[in-house]
mmCIF file of C-alpha atoms in Angstrom:
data_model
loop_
_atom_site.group_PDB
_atom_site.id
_atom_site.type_symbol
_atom_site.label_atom_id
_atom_site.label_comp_id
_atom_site.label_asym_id
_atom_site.label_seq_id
_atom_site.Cartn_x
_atom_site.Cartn_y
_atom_site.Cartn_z
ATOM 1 C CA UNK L 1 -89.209 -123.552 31.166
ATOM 2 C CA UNK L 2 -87.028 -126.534 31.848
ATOM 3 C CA UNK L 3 -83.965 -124.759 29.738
ATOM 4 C CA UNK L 4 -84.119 -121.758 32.457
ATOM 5 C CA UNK L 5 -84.505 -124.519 35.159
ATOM 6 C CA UNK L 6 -81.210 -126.329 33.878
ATOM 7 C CA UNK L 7 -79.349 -123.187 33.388
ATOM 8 C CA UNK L 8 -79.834 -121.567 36.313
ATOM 9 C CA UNK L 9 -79.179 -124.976 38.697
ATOM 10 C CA UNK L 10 -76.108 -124.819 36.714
ATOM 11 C CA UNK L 11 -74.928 -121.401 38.000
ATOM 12 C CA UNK L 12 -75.701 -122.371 41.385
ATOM 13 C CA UNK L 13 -73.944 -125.011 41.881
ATOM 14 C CA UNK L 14 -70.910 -123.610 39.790
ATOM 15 C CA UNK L 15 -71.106 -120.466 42.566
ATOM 16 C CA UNK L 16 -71.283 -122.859 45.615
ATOM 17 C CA UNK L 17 -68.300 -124.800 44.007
ATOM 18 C CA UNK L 18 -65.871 -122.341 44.407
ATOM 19 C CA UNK L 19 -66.312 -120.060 47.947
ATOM 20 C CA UNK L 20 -63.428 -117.845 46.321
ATOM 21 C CA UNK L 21 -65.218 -116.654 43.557
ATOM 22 C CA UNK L 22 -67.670 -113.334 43.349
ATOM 23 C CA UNK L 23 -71.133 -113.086 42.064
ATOM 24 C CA UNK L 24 -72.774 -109.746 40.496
ATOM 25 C CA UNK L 25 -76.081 -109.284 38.897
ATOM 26 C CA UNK L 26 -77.048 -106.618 37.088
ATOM 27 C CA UNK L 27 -78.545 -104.754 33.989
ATOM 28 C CA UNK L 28 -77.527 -104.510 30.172
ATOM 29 C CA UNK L 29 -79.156 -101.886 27.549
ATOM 30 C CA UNK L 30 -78.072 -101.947 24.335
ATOM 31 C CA UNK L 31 -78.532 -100.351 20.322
ATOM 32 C CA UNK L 32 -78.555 -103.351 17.785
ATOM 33 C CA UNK L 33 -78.217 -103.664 14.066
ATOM 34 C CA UNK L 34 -79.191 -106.891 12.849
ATOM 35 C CA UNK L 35 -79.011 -108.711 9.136
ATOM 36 C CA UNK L 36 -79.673 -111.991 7.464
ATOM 37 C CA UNK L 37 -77.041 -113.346 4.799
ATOM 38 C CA UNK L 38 -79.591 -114.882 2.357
ATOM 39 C CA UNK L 39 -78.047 -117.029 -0.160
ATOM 40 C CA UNK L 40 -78.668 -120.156 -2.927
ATOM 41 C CA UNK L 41 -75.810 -122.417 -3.497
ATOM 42 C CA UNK L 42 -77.746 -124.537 -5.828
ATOM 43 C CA UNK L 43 -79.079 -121.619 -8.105
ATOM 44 C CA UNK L 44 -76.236 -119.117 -7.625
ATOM 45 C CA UNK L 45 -78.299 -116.015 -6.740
ATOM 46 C CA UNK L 46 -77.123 -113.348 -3.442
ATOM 47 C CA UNK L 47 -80.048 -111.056 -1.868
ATOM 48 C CA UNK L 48 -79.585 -107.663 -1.048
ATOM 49 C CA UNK L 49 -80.719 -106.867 2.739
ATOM 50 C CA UNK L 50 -80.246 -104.041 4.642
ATOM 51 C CA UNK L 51 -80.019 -104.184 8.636
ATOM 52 C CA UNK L 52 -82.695 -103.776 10.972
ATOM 53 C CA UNK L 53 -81.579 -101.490 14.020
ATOM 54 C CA UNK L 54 -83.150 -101.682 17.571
ATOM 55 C CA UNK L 55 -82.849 -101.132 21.632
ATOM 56 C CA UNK L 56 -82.907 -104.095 23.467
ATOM 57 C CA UNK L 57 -82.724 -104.910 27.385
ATOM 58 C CA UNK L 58 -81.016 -107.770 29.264
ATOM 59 C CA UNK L 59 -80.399 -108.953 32.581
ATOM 60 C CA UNK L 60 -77.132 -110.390 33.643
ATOM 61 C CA UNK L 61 -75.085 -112.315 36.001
ATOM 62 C CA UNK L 62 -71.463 -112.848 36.440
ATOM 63 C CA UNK L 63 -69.530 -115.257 38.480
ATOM 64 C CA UNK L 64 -65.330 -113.878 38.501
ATOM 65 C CA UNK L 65 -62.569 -115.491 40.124
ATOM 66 C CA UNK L 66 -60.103 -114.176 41.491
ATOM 67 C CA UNK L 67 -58.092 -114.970 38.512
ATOM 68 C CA UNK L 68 -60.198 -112.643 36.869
ATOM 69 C CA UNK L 69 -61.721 -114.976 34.445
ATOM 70 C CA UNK L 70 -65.459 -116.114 34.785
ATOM 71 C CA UNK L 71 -68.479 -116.926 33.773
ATOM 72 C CA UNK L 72 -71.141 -114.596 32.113
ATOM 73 C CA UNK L 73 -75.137 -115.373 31.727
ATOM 74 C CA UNK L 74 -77.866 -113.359 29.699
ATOM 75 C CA UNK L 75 -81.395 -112.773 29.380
ATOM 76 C CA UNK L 76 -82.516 -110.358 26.932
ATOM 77 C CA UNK L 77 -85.491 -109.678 24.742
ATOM 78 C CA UNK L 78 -83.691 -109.591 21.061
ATOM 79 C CA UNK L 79 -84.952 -108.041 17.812
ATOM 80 C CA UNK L 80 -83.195 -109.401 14.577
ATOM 81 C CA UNK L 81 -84.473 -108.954 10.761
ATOM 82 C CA UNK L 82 -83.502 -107.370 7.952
ATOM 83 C CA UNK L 83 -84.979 -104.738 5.795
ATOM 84 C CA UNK L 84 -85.343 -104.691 1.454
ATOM 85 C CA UNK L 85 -85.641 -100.953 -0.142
ATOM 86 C CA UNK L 86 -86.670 -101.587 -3.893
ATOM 87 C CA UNK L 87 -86.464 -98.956 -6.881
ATOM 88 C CA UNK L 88 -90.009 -98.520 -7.354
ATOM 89 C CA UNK L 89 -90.974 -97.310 -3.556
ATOM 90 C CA UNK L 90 -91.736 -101.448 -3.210
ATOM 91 C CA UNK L 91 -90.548 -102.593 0.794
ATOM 92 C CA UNK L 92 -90.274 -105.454 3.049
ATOM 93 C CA UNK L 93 -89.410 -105.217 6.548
ATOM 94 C CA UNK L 94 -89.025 -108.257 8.789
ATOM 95 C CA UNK L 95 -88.843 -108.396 12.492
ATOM 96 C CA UNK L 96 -88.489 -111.542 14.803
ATOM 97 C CA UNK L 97 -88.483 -111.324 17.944
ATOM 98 C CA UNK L 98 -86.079 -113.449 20.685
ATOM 99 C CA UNK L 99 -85.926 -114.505 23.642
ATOM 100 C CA UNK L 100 -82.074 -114.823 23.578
ATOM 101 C CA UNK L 101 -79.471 -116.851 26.134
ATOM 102 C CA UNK L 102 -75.600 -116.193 25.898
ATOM 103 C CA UNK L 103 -73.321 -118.071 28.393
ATOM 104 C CA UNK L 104 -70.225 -117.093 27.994
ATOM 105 C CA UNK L 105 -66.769 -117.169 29.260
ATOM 106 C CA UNK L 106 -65.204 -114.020 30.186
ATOM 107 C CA UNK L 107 -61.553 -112.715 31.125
ATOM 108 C CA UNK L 108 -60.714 -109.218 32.607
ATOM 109 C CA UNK L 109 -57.171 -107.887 31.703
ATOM 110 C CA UNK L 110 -55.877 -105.092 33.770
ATOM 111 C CA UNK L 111 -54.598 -104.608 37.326
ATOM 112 C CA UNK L 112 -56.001 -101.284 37.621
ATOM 113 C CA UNK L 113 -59.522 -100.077 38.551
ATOM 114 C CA UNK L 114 -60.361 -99.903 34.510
ATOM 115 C CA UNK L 115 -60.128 -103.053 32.675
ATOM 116 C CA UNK L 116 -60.168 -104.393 29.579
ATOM 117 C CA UNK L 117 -63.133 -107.511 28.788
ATOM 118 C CA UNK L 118 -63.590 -110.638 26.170
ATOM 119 C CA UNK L 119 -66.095 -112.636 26.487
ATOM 120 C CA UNK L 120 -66.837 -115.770 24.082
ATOM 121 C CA UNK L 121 -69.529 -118.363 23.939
ATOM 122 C CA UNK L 122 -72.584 -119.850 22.602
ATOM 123 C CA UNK L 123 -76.055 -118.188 22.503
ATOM 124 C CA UNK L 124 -79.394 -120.020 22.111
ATOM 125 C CA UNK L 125 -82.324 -117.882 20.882
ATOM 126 C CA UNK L 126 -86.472 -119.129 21.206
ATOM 127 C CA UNK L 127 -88.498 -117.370 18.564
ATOM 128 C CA UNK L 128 -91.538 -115.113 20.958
ATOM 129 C CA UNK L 129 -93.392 -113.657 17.598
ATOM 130 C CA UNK L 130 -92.675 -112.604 14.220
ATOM 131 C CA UNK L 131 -93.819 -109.544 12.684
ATOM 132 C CA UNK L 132 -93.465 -107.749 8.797
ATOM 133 C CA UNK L 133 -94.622 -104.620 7.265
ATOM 134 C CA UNK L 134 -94.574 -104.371 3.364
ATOM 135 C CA UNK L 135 -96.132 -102.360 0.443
ATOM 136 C CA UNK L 136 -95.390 -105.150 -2.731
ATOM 137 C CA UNK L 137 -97.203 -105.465 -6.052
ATOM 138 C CA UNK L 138 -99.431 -108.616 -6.301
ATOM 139 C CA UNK L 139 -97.131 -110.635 -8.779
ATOM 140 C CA UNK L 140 -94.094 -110.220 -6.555
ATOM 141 C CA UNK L 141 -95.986 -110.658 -3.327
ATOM 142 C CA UNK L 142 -96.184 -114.162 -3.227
ATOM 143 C CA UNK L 143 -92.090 -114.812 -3.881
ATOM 144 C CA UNK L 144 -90.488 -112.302 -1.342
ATOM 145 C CA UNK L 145 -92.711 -113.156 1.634
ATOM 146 C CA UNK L 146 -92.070 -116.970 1.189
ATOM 147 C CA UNK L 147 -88.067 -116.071 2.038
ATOM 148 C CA UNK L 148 -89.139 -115.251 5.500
ATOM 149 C CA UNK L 149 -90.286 -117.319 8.602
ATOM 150 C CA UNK L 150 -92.870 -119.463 8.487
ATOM 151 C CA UNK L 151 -94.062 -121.020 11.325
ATOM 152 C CA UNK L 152 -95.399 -124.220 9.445
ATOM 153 C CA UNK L 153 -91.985 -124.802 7.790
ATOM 154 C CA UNK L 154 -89.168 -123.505 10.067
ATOM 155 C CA UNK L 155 -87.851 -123.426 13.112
ATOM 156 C CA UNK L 156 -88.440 -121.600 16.718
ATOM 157 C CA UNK L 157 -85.056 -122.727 18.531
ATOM 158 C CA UNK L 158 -82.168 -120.743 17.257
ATOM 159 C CA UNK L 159 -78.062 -120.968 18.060
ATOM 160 C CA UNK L 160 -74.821 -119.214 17.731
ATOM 161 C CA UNK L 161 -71.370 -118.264 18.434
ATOM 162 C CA UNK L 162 -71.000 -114.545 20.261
ATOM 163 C CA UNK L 163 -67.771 -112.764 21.167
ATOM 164 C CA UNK L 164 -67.792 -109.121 22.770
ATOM 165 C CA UNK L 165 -64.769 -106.961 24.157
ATOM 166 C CA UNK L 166 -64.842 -103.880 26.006
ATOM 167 C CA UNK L 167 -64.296 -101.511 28.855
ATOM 168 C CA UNK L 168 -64.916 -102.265 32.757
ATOM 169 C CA UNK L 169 -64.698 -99.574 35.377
ATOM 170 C CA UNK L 170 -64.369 -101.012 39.233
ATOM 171 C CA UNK L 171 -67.049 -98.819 40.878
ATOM 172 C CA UNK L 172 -66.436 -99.974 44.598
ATOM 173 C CA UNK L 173 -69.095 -102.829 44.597
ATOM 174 C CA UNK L 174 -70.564 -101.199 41.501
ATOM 175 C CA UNK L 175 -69.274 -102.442 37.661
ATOM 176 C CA UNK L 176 -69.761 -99.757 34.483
ATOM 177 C CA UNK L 177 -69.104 -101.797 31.277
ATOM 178 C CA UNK L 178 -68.893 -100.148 27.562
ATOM 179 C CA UNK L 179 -69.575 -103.132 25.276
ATOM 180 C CA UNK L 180 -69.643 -104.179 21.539
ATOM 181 C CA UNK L 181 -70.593 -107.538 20.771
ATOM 182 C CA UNK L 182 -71.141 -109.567 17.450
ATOM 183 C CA UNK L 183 -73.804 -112.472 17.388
ATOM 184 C CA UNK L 184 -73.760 -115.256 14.170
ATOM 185 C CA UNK L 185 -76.700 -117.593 14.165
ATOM 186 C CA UNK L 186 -75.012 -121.373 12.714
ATOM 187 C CA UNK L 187 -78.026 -122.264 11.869
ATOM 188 C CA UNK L 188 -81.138 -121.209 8.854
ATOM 189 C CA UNK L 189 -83.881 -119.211 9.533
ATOM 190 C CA UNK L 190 -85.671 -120.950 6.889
ATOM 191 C CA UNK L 191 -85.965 -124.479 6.614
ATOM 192 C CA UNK L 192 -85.217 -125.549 3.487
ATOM 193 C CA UNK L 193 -86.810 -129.173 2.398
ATOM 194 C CA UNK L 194 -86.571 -128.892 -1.647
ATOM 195 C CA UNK L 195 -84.281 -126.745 -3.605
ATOM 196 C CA UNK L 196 -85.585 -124.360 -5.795
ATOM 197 C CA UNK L 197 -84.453 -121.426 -7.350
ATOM 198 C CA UNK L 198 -86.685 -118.870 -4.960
ATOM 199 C CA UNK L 199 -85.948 -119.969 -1.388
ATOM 200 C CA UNK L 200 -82.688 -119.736 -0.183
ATOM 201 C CA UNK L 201 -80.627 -122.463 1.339
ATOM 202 C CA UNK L 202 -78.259 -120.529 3.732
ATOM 203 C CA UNK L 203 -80.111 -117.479 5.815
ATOM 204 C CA UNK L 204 -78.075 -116.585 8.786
ATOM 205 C CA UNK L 205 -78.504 -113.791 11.328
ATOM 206 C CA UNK L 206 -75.636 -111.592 11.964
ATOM 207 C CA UNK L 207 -76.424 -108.925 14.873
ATOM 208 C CA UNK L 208 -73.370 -106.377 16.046
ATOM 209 C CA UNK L 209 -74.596 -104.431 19.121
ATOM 210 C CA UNK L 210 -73.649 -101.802 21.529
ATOM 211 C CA UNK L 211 -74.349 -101.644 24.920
ATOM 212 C CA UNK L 212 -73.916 -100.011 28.625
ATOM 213 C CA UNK L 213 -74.056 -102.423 31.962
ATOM 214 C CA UNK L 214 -74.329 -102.312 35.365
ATOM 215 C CA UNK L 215 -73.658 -104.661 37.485
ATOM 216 C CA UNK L 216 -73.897 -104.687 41.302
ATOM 217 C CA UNK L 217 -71.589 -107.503 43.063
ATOM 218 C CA UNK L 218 -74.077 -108.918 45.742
ATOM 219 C CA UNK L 219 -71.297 -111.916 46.906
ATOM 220 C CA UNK L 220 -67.369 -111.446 47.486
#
């Protein structure tokens, strides 16, 4: 709780700072398609993944100078996993959900009512529960559920670097955005103590997602 209590005391007192300066809140829904980059430097081996797609809902707030450059906060409820498809009718799906935090800076370019918007910044993800769903023979049961979380050996607290562009339509108070955005987690999923030639040193999330916002300016 103390993160949200930092984070929003921040936004406050950046919004008081600057009387000039407009505040909107508002809504984002969005389709994602997430993957893990699963890797082993020291026992050269690359695993095949394919992308876990999902909806996903966020709350936002924006603070916008007028400059036209500003500040962007998130809250959203994030799915990210991956899925393996084997040969012999063999799966393994793997779903994590987030509780996910992007502050980033934005910057509208346009003088008209529709405007063009990049955003770029950090993102800080806390692991809410992890779920999987598989149908594996015994003797290869044991080696692809080990390359997945595990809550003894890795890691709840999550971060990144996120950049988005898109479309923003001036709706009187009212904003309509049209926005694709790209999420890379810098750090592992799995915490790896002792190389071997099963678990996999590097295991970053990569997430690209679509999404429709509203926002509703509630200070000029």
């Amino acid at each position: 709780m103390r993160y949200f209590f930092w984070i929003i005391s921040f936004l406050f007192l950046y919004n008081q700072s600057y009387s000039q300066n407009s505040f909107s809140i508002g809504f984002k829904s969005g389709y994602s398609s997430s993957n893990i980059h699963f890797y082993n430097n020291f026992f050269p081996s690359n695993t095949n993944t394919n992308p876990l797609n999902s909806f996903n809902y966020s709350f936002v707030s924006e603070i916008q100078t007028q400059k036209n450059v500003g500040l962007r906060f998130e809250i959203s409820h994030q799915k990210k996993g991956w899925k393996q498809e084997f040969l012999d009718g063999q799966f393994y799906h793997s779903t994590i959900n987030y509780l996910n935090i992007p502050i980033l800076m934005n910057a509208y370019v346009g003088k008209s009512k529709t405007k063009l918007l990049f955003s770029i910044g950090p993102f800080f993800d806390f692991l809410l529960n992890h779920d999987n769903a598989y149908s594996l023979l015994d003797e290869d049961a044991n080696t692809i559920l080990d390359v997945d979380y595990n809550s003894l050996r890795d890691n709840e607290f999550g971060y990144g670097l996120m950049a988005s562009a898109g479309i923003s339509f001036d709706l009187n108070k009212n904003k309509l955005q049209l926005i694709s955005s790209y999420q890379y987690n810098l750090d592992n999923l799995i915490d790896v103590v002792e190389r071997t030639s099963e678990l996999p040193d590097i295991s970053n999330f990569n997430t690209f997602t679509l999404s429709l916002v509203y926002l509703l300016k509630v200070k000029n």
